Amino acid sequence: MGNEKVESLSGWQTGVNPFRRNQTGHADAEPCSIIIFGASGDLTRRKLVPALFNLTVDGSLTVPFDIIGFARRDKNHSEFRDDMQKALDEFSRTNPVRFSGLEKFLMSISYCRGNFDNPEDFKALAGYIRELETQRGGPPNRLYYLATPPDAFPEIIRNLKKSGLTVDNPVTEGWQRIVIEKPYGNDLKSAWMLTGAVHSVFKENQVYRIDHYLGKETVQNILAFRLGNGIFEPLWNRRYIDHVQITVAETLGVEGRAGYFDASGIARDMLQSHILQLFSLIAMEPPVSFDPEYIRDEKVKLLRSVRPIDMDNMQRQVVRGQYQNGSVGGKSVLGYREEPSISENSRTETYLAMRLEIDNWRWSEVPFYIRTGKRLARKITEVDIVFKAPPHRIFKQVGIERLQPNVLGLRIQPEEGMSLCIGSKRPGQSYEINPVSMEFNYSTSFGIPSPEAYERLLLDTILGDSTLFAREDEVELSWGLLDPVLKAWENDPSIHLANYEAGSWGPHEADILLSRDGRSWRDL
């Protein structure tokens, strides 16, 4: 544990974010301890500590707080602080050297060595946290962040309770919240079991299941864009929208995650979490208010309305694929089965395309096409709302056989923004209508950098705002949709696994998925 005294972070005088004020003009956040389990891993150094630092620099987090890392590696406070300072130099979006409070921020960081399965280590951690809380003053507010492999979640939760670090009365004793990284289970049954372990210690309103996609500006803006613009809200339905495409494409292979990925596949890794969250926000009904529970209620209603996959005709609705050797960005790459640590007989999918339908009044007969994969032609995440083409008999009289549909594109990454594709007459004597694009880009339009996703999500956990976090029933419904497909793949090796060349947009079978309906994937 070490015997160093740690100074609590307090008194930041960098201003308060006006979007984080309550009616009295003060920040809603309260002083707290942020305990990161698995603190020696990449997530802590690449995302969590830089996010907390940037929130401090921006003035979004002005209250006193302490960051306590807990992991197996043998370090002391000074060594861990040095590691985090190097992490800020490498990964922070703001320059640490220019921040006058850098030293004070670093002094808020400390480290406790321990094993996740050792109750005595948790008792020592509890004593250390209470010492810091005494120095800081105020109620013992604690945020527990599980930045560990999923198999460690239940053990950590049990030992938190055994050590007395959780309390039953947050009103008088301070609040306790737990943040759980994905994957939240690997099927419906394991998700149920994990929920049972979590709820044996924490109430549902204390649980924050994090998905970094929901912290991205474009994702947060979906509801504002849908509901805050009179020209789009009336069009958001089956009468005007022909279909919706959701693309989450990566150029990378499995890199250093071969063990995890080969056991999970792209469906578990991307569809159950990121993609179904995007899908829900695009398709859900307007909530009564922006109260977190109202928004999550509508997402649950939407997921309940999704038509189950017809397992007798699954291959007409679902395409899975696996990349072979090819070229990405001008560089030759190995096929999936040739990657280090991957079996030459692996049938794990690296690509998934799916056609979903929603059985409700708004979306009846409007298909949602989803595709995601590794080693594709381009790294991009985009939602495309494809509107129905206007009647064009009059245009045939001037030789125009087909008009391009209007498309609203919501770009999640790499450059967050939006585009609207409209038809416009080409200058000249001939009558030609060509598609033109109106573009909006966050980085250039507002003149300020967008916060990292983890910044927004971490601040929301400290504020107690659960809007962008999945609720228990949401997780179970998403697994319930995917589970039959996963089990069919596992139990029937004869189900087709399509091959595609690395650097392409996926297997030919994915194109057929849309061409059966007279449609095609958007060029991205």
mmCIF file with all atom_site columns, N, CA and C in Angstrom, residues 336-379:
data_model
loop_
_atom_site.group_PDB
_atom_site.id
_atom_site.type_symbol
_atom_site.label_atom_id
_atom_site.label_alt_id
_atom_site.label_comp_id
_atom_site.label_asym_id
_atom_site.label_entity_id
_atom_site.label_seq_id
_atom_site.pdbx_PDB_ins_code
_atom_site.Cartn_x
_atom_site.Cartn_y
_atom_site.Cartn_z
_atom_site.occupancy
_atom_site.B_iso_or_equiv
_atom_site.pdbx_formal_charge
_atom_site.auth_seq_id
_atom_site.auth_comp_id
_atom_site.auth_asym_id
_atom_site.auth_atom_id
_atom_site.pdbx_PDB_model_num
ATOM 1   N N  . TYR A 1 336 ? -7.578  -13.900 -41.434 1.00 0.00 ? 336 TYR A N  1
ATOM 2   C CA . TYR A 1 336 ? -7.885  -14.066 -40.012 1.00 0.00 ? 336 TYR A CA 1
ATOM 3   C C  . TYR A 1 336 ? -7.275  -15.341 -39.445 1.00 0.00 ? 336 TYR A C  1
ATOM 4   N N  . ARG A 1 337 ? -7.396  -16.451 -40.156 1.00 0.00 ? 337 ARG A N  1
ATOM 5   C CA . ARG A 1 337 ? -6.897  -17.728 -39.638 1.00 0.00 ? 337 ARG A CA 1
ATOM 6   C C  . ARG A 1 337 ? -5.370  -17.808 -39.650 1.00 0.00 ? 337 ARG A C  1
ATOM 7   N N  . GLU A 1 338 ? -4.728  -16.847 -40.293 1.00 0.00 ? 338 GLU A N  1
ATOM 8   C CA . GLU A 1 338 ? -3.266  -16.798 -40.300 1.00 0.00 ? 338 GLU A CA 1
ATOM 9   C C  . GLU A 1 338 ? -2.721  -15.858 -39.234 1.00 0.00 ? 338 GLU A C  1
ATOM 10  N N  . GLU A 1 339 ? -3.623  -15.141 -38.550 1.00 0.00 ? 339 GLU A N  1
ATOM 11  C CA . GLU A 1 339 ? -3.198  -14.227 -37.495 1.00 0.00 ? 339 GLU A CA 1
ATOM 12  C C  . GLU A 1 339 ? -2.609  -15.015 -36.326 1.00 0.00 ? 339 GLU A C  1
ATOM 13  N N  . PRO A 1 340 ? -1.627  -14.429 -35.610 1.00 0.00 ? 340 PRO A N  1
ATOM 14  C CA . PRO A 1 340 ? -1.057  -15.108 -34.441 1.00 0.00 ? 340 PRO A CA 1
ATOM 15  C C  . PRO A 1 340 ? -2.137  -15.445 -33.416 1.00 0.00 ? 340 PRO A C  1
ATOM 16  N N  . SER A 1 341 ? -2.054  -16.649 -32.855 1.00 0.00 ? 341 SER A N  1
ATOM 17  C CA . SER A 1 341 ? -2.956  -17.133 -31.794 1.00 0.00 ? 341 SER A CA 1
ATOM 18  C C  . SER A 1 341 ? -4.354  -17.480 -32.288 1.00 0.00 ? 341 SER A C  1
ATOM 19  N N  . ILE A 1 342 ? -4.595  -17.457 -33.594 1.00 0.00 ? 342 ILE A N  1
ATOM 20  C CA . ILE A 1 342 ? -5.903  -17.829 -34.135 1.00 0.00 ? 342 ILE A CA 1
ATOM 21  C C  . ILE A 1 342 ? -5.801  -19.219 -34.762 1.00 0.00 ? 342 ILE A C  1
ATOM 22  N N  . SER A 1 343 ? -6.734  -20.096 -34.433 1.00 0.00 ? 343 SER A N  1
ATOM 23  C CA . SER A 1 343 ? -6.747  -21.448 -34.974 1.00 0.00 ? 343 SER A CA 1
ATOM 24  C C  . SER A 1 343 ? -6.998  -21.429 -36.476 1.00 0.00 ? 343 SER A C  1
ATOM 25  N N  . GLU A 1 344 ? -6.330  -22.356 -37.172 1.00 0.00 ? 344 GLU A N  1
ATOM 26  C CA . GLU A 1 344 ? -6.526  -22.445 -38.615 1.00 0.00 ? 344 GLU A CA 1
ATOM 27  C C  . GLU A 1 344 ? -7.923  -22.958 -38.970 1.00 0.00 ? 344 GLU A C  1
ATOM 28  N N  . ASN A 1 345 ? -8.659  -23.441 -37.972 1.00 0.00 ? 345 ASN A N  1
ATOM 29  C CA . ASN A 1 345 ? -10.025 -23.922 -38.206 1.00 0.00 ? 345 ASN A CA 1
ATOM 30  C C  . ASN A 1 345 ? -11.077 -22.995 -37.606 1.00 0.00 ? 345 ASN A C  1
ATOM 31  N N  . SER A 1 346 ? -10.665 -21.818 -37.163 1.00 0.00 ? 346 SER A N  1
ATOM 32  C CA . SER A 1 346 ? -11.602 -20.917 -36.495 1.00 0.00 ? 346 SER A CA 1
ATOM 33  C C  . SER A 1 346 ? -12.771 -20.545 -37.401 1.00 0.00 ? 346 SER A C  1
ATOM 34  N N  . ARG A 1 347 ? -13.966 -20.561 -36.825 1.00 0.00 ? 347 ARG A N  1
ATOM 35  C CA . ARG A 1 347 ? -15.162 -20.132 -37.540 1.00 0.00 ? 347 ARG A CA 1
ATOM 36  C C  . ARG A 1 347 ? -15.751 -18.853 -36.920 1.00 0.00 ? 347 ARG A C  1
ATOM 37  N N  . THR A 1 348 ? -14.912 -18.120 -36.209 1.00 0.00 ? 348 THR A N  1
ATOM 38  C CA . THR A 1 348 ? -15.344 -16.863 -35.605 1.00 0.00 ? 348 THR A CA 1
ATOM 39  C C  . THR A 1 348 ? -15.577 -15.824 -36.696 1.00 0.00 ? 348 THR A C  1
ATOM 40  N N  . GLU A 1 349 ? -16.698 -15.146 -36.596 1.00 0.00 ? 349 GLU A N  1
ATOM 41  C CA . GLU A 1 349 ? -17.041 -14.146 -37.613 1.00 0.00 ? 349 GLU A CA 1
ATOM 42  C C  . GLU A 1 349 ? -16.314 -12.827 -37.341 1.00 0.00 ? 349 GLU A C  1
ATOM 43  N N  . THR A 1 350 ? -15.729 -12.259 -38.388 1.00 0.00 ? 350 THR A N  1
ATOM 44  C CA . THR A 1 350 ? -15.123 -10.931 -38.307 1.00 0.00 ? 350 THR A CA 1
ATOM 45  C C  . THR A 1 350 ? -15.972 -9.902  -39.039 1.00 0.00 ? 350 THR A C  1
ATOM 46  N N  . TYR A 1 351 ? -17.091 -10.356 -39.614 1.00 0.00 ? 351 TYR A N  1
ATOM 47  C CA . TYR A 1 351 ? -18.003 -9.481  -40.356 1.00 0.00 ? 351 TYR A CA 1
ATOM 48  C C  . TYR A 1 351 ? -19.423 -9.949  -40.081 1.00 0.00 ? 351 TYR A C  1
ATOM 49  N N  . LEU A 1 352 ? -20.319 -8.987  -39.951 1.00 0.00 ? 352 LEU A N  1
ATOM 50  C CA . LEU A 1 352 ? -21.727 -9.307  -39.759 1.00 0.00 ? 352 LEU A CA 1
ATOM 51  C C  . LEU A 1 352 ? -22.572 -8.283  -40.504 1.00 0.00 ? 352 LEU A C  1
ATOM 52  N N  . ALA A 1 353 ? -23.538 -8.767  -41.259 1.00 0.00 ? 353 ALA A N  1
ATOM 53  C CA . ALA A 1 353 ? -24.558 -7.910  -41.857 1.00 0.00 ? 353 ALA A CA 1
ATOM 54  C C  . ALA A 1 353 ? -25.913 -8.482  -41.463 1.00 0.00 ? 353 ALA A C  1
ATOM 55  N N  . MET A 1 354 ? -26.860 -7.602  -41.194 1.00 0.00 ? 354 MET A N  1
ATOM 56  C CA . MET A 1 354 ? -28.148 -8.054  -40.674 1.00 0.00 ? 354 MET A CA 1
ATOM 57  C C  . MET A 1 354 ? -29.259 -7.117  -41.157 1.00 0.00 ? 354 MET A C  1
ATOM 58  N N  . ARG A 1 355 ? -30.403 -7.706  -41.420 1.00 0.00 ? 355 ARG A N  1
ATOM 59  C CA . ARG A 1 355 ? -31.598 -6.940  -41.783 1.00 0.00 ? 355 ARG A CA 1
ATOM 60  C C  . ARG A 1 355 ? -32.596 -7.052  -40.637 1.00 0.00 ? 355 ARG A C  1
ATOM 61  N N  . LEU A 1 356 ? -32.943 -5.915  -40.035 1.00 0.00 ? 356 LEU A N  1
ATOM 62  C CA . LEU A 1 356 ? -33.887 -5.899  -38.931 1.00 0.00 ? 356 LEU A CA 1
ATOM 63  C C  . LEU A 1 356 ? -35.145 -5.134  -39.325 1.00 0.00 ? 356 LEU A C  1
ATOM 64  N N  . GLU A 1 357 ? -36.273 -5.559  -38.752 1.00 0.00 ? 357 GLU A N  1
ATOM 65  C CA . GLU A 1 357 ? -37.536 -4.849  -38.942 1.00 0.00 ? 357 GLU A CA 1
ATOM 66  C C  . GLU A 1 357 ? -38.164 -4.564  -37.593 1.00 0.00 ? 357 GLU A C  1
ATOM 67  N N  . ILE A 1 358 ? -38.918 -3.472  -37.540 1.00 0.00 ? 358 ILE A N  1
ATOM 68  C CA . ILE A 1 358 ? -39.553 -3.044  -36.301 1.00 0.00 ? 358 ILE A CA 1
ATOM 69  C C  . ILE A 1 358 ? -41.063 -3.107  -36.488 1.00 0.00 ? 358 ILE A C  1
ATOM 70  N N  . ASP A 1 359 ? -41.726 -3.837  -35.625 1.00 0.00 ? 359 ASP A N  1
ATOM 71  C CA . ASP A 1 359 ? -43.178 -3.982  -35.726 1.00 0.00 ? 359 ASP A CA 1
ATOM 72  C C  . ASP A 1 359 ? -43.869 -2.930  -34.866 1.00 0.00 ? 359 ASP A C  1
ATOM 73  N N  . ASN A 1 360 ? -43.860 -1.711  -35.340 1.00 0.00 ? 360 ASN A N  1
ATOM 74  C CA . ASN A 1 360 ? -44.661 -0.664  -34.703 1.00 0.00 ? 360 ASN A CA 1
ATOM 75  C C  . ASN A 1 360 ? -45.169 0.294   -35.776 1.00 0.00 ? 360 ASN A C  1
ATOM 76  N N  . TRP A 1 361 ? -45.990 1.235   -35.366 1.00 0.00 ? 361 TRP A N  1
ATOM 77  C CA . TRP A 1 361 ? -46.662 2.121   -36.317 1.00 0.00 ? 361 TRP A CA 1
ATOM 78  C C  . TRP A 1 361 ? -45.668 2.986   -37.103 1.00 0.00 ? 361 TRP A C  1
ATOM 79  N N  . ARG A 1 362 ? -44.634 3.462   -36.417 1.00 0.00 ? 362 ARG A N  1
ATOM 80  C CA . ARG A 1 362 ? -43.699 4.387   -37.061 1.00 0.00 ? 362 ARG A CA 1
ATOM 81  C C  . ARG A 1 362 ? -42.857 3.710   -38.140 1.00 0.00 ? 362 ARG A C  1
ATOM 82  N N  . TRP A 1 363 ? -42.419 2.463   -37.884 1.00 0.00 ? 363 TRP A N  1
ATOM 83  C CA . TRP A 1 363 ? -41.395 1.874   -38.735 1.00 0.00 ? 363 TRP A CA 1
ATOM 84  C C  . TRP A 1 363 ? -41.855 0.643   -39.522 1.00 0.00 ? 363 TRP A C  1
ATOM 85  N N  . SER A 1 364 ? -43.115 0.340   -39.520 1.00 0.00 ? 364 SER A N  1
ATOM 86  C CA . SER A 1 364 ? -43.590 -0.836  -40.249 1.00 0.00 ? 364 SER A CA 1
ATOM 87  C C  . SER A 1 364 ? -43.125 -0.806  -41.704 1.00 0.00 ? 364 SER A C  1
ATOM 88  N N  . GLU A 1 365 ? -42.496 -1.915  -42.138 1.00 0.00 ? 365 GLU A N  1
ATOM 89  C CA . GLU A 1 365 ? -42.022 -2.117  -43.520 1.00 0.00 ? 365 GLU A CA 1
ATOM 90  C C  . GLU A 1 365 ? -40.834 -1.228  -43.889 1.00 0.00 ? 365 GLU A C  1
ATOM 91  N N  . VAL A 1 366 ? -40.173 -0.635  -42.878 1.00 0.00 ? 366 VAL A N  1
ATOM 92  C CA . VAL A 1 366 ? -38.930 0.105   -43.130 1.00 0.00 ? 366 VAL A CA 1
ATOM 93  C C  . VAL A 1 366 ? -37.767 -0.761  -42.629 1.00 0.00 ? 366 VAL A C  1
ATOM 94  N N  . PRO A 1 367 ? -36.985 -1.354  -43.534 1.00 0.00 ? 367 PRO A N  1
ATOM 95  C CA . PRO A 1 367 ? -35.882 -2.202  -43.065 1.00 0.00 ? 367 PRO A CA 1
ATOM 96  C C  . PRO A 1 367 ? -34.707 -1.378  -42.549 1.00 0.00 ? 367 PRO A C  1
ATOM 97  N N  . PHE A 1 368 ? -34.037 -1.926  -41.525 1.00 0.00 ? 368 PHE A N  1
ATOM 98  C CA . PHE A 1 368 ? -32.789 -1.373  -41.009 1.00 0.00 ? 368 PHE A CA 1
ATOM 99  C C  . PHE A 1 368 ? -31.678 -2.361  -41.365 1.00 0.00 ? 368 PHE A C  1
ATOM 100 N N  . TYR A 1 369 ? -30.707 -1.901  -42.155 1.00 0.00 ? 369 TYR A N  1
ATOM 101 C CA . TYR A 1 369 ? -29.595 -2.747  -42.569 1.00 0.00 ? 369 TYR A CA 1
ATOM 102 C C  . TYR A 1 369 ? -28.360 -2.382  -41.744 1.00 0.00 ? 369 TYR A C  1
ATOM 103 N N  . ILE A 1 370 ? -27.751 -3.376  -41.163 1.00 0.00 ? 370 ILE A N  1
ATOM 104 C CA . ILE A 1 370 ? -26.595 -3.184  -40.290 1.00 0.00 ? 370 ILE A CA 1
ATOM 105 C C  . ILE A 1 370 ? -25.410 -3.953  -40.858 1.00 0.00 ? 370 ILE A C  1
ATOM 106 N N  . ARG A 1 371 ? -24.248 -3.339  -40.866 1.00 0.00 ? 371 ARG A N  1
ATOM 107 C CA . ARG A 1 371 ? -23.027 -4.060  -41.233 1.00 0.00 ? 371 ARG A CA 1
ATOM 108 C C  . ARG A 1 371 ? -21.879 -3.583  -40.365 1.00 0.00 ? 371 ARG A C  1
ATOM 109 N N  . THR A 1 372 ? -21.052 -4.529  -39.974 1.00 0.00 ? 372 THR A N  1
ATOM 110 C CA . THR A 1 372 ? -19.874 -4.209  -39.169 1.00 0.00 ? 372 THR A CA 1
ATOM 111 C C  . THR A 1 372 ? -18.807 -5.251  -39.447 1.00 0.00 ? 372 THR A C  1
ATOM 112 N N  . GLY A 1 373 ? -17.563 -4.840  -39.425 1.00 0.00 ? 373 GLY A N  1
ATOM 113 C CA . GLY A 1 373 ? -16.513 -5.813  -39.705 1.00 0.00 ? 373 GLY A CA 1
ATOM 114 C C  . GLY A 1 373 ? -15.122 -5.258  -39.495 1.00 0.00 ? 373 GLY A C  1
ATOM 115 N N  . LYS A 1 374 ? -14.185 -6.179  -39.483 1.00 0.00 ? 374 LYS A N  1
ATOM 116 C CA . LYS A 1 374 ? -12.764 -5.850  -39.380 1.00 0.00 ? 374 LYS A CA 1
ATOM 117 C C  . LYS A 1 374 ? -12.101 -6.016  -40.742 1.00 0.00 ? 374 LYS A C  1
ATOM 118 N N  . ARG A 1 375 ? -10.970 -5.328  -40.902 1.00 0.00 ? 375 ARG A N  1
ATOM 119 C CA . ARG A 1 375 ? -10.192 -5.359  -42.149 1.00 0.00 ? 375 ARG A CA 1
ATOM 120 C C  . ARG A 1 375 ? -11.051 -4.957  -43.349 1.00 0.00 ? 375 ARG A C  1
ATOM 121 N N  . LEU A 1 376 ? -11.862 -3.919  -43.151 1.00 0.00 ? 376 LEU A N  1
ATOM 122 C CA . LEU A 1 376 ? -12.656 -3.402  -44.254 1.00 0.00 ? 376 LEU A CA 1
ATOM 123 C C  . LEU A 1 376 ? -11.915 -2.260  -44.945 1.00 0.00 ? 376 LEU A C  1
ATOM 124 N N  . ALA A 1 377 ? -12.528 -1.693  -45.953 1.00 0.00 ? 377 ALA A N  1
ATOM 125 C CA . ALA A 1 377 ? -11.833 -0.737  -46.808 1.00 0.00 ? 377 ALA A CA 1
ATOM 126 C C  . ALA A 1 377 ? -11.513 0.580   -46.108 1.00 0.00 ? 377 ALA A C  1
ATOM 127 N N  . ARG A 1 378 ? -12.312 0.912   -45.104 1.00 0.00 ? 378 ARG A N  1
ATOM 128 C CA . ARG A 1 378 ? -12.153 2.227   -44.476 1.00 0.00 ? 378 ARG A CA 1
ATOM 129 C C  . ARG A 1 378 ? -12.644 2.161   -43.039 1.00 0.00 ? 378 ARG A C  1
ATOM 130 N N  . LYS A 1 379 ? -12.024 2.923   -42.169 1.00 0.00 ? 379 LYS A N  1
ATOM 131 C CA . LYS A 1 379 ? -12.505 3.054   -40.793 1.00 0.00 ? 379 LYS A CA 1
ATOM 132 C C  . LYS A 1 379 ? -13.579 4.131   -40.772 1.00 0.00 ? 379 LYS A C  1
#
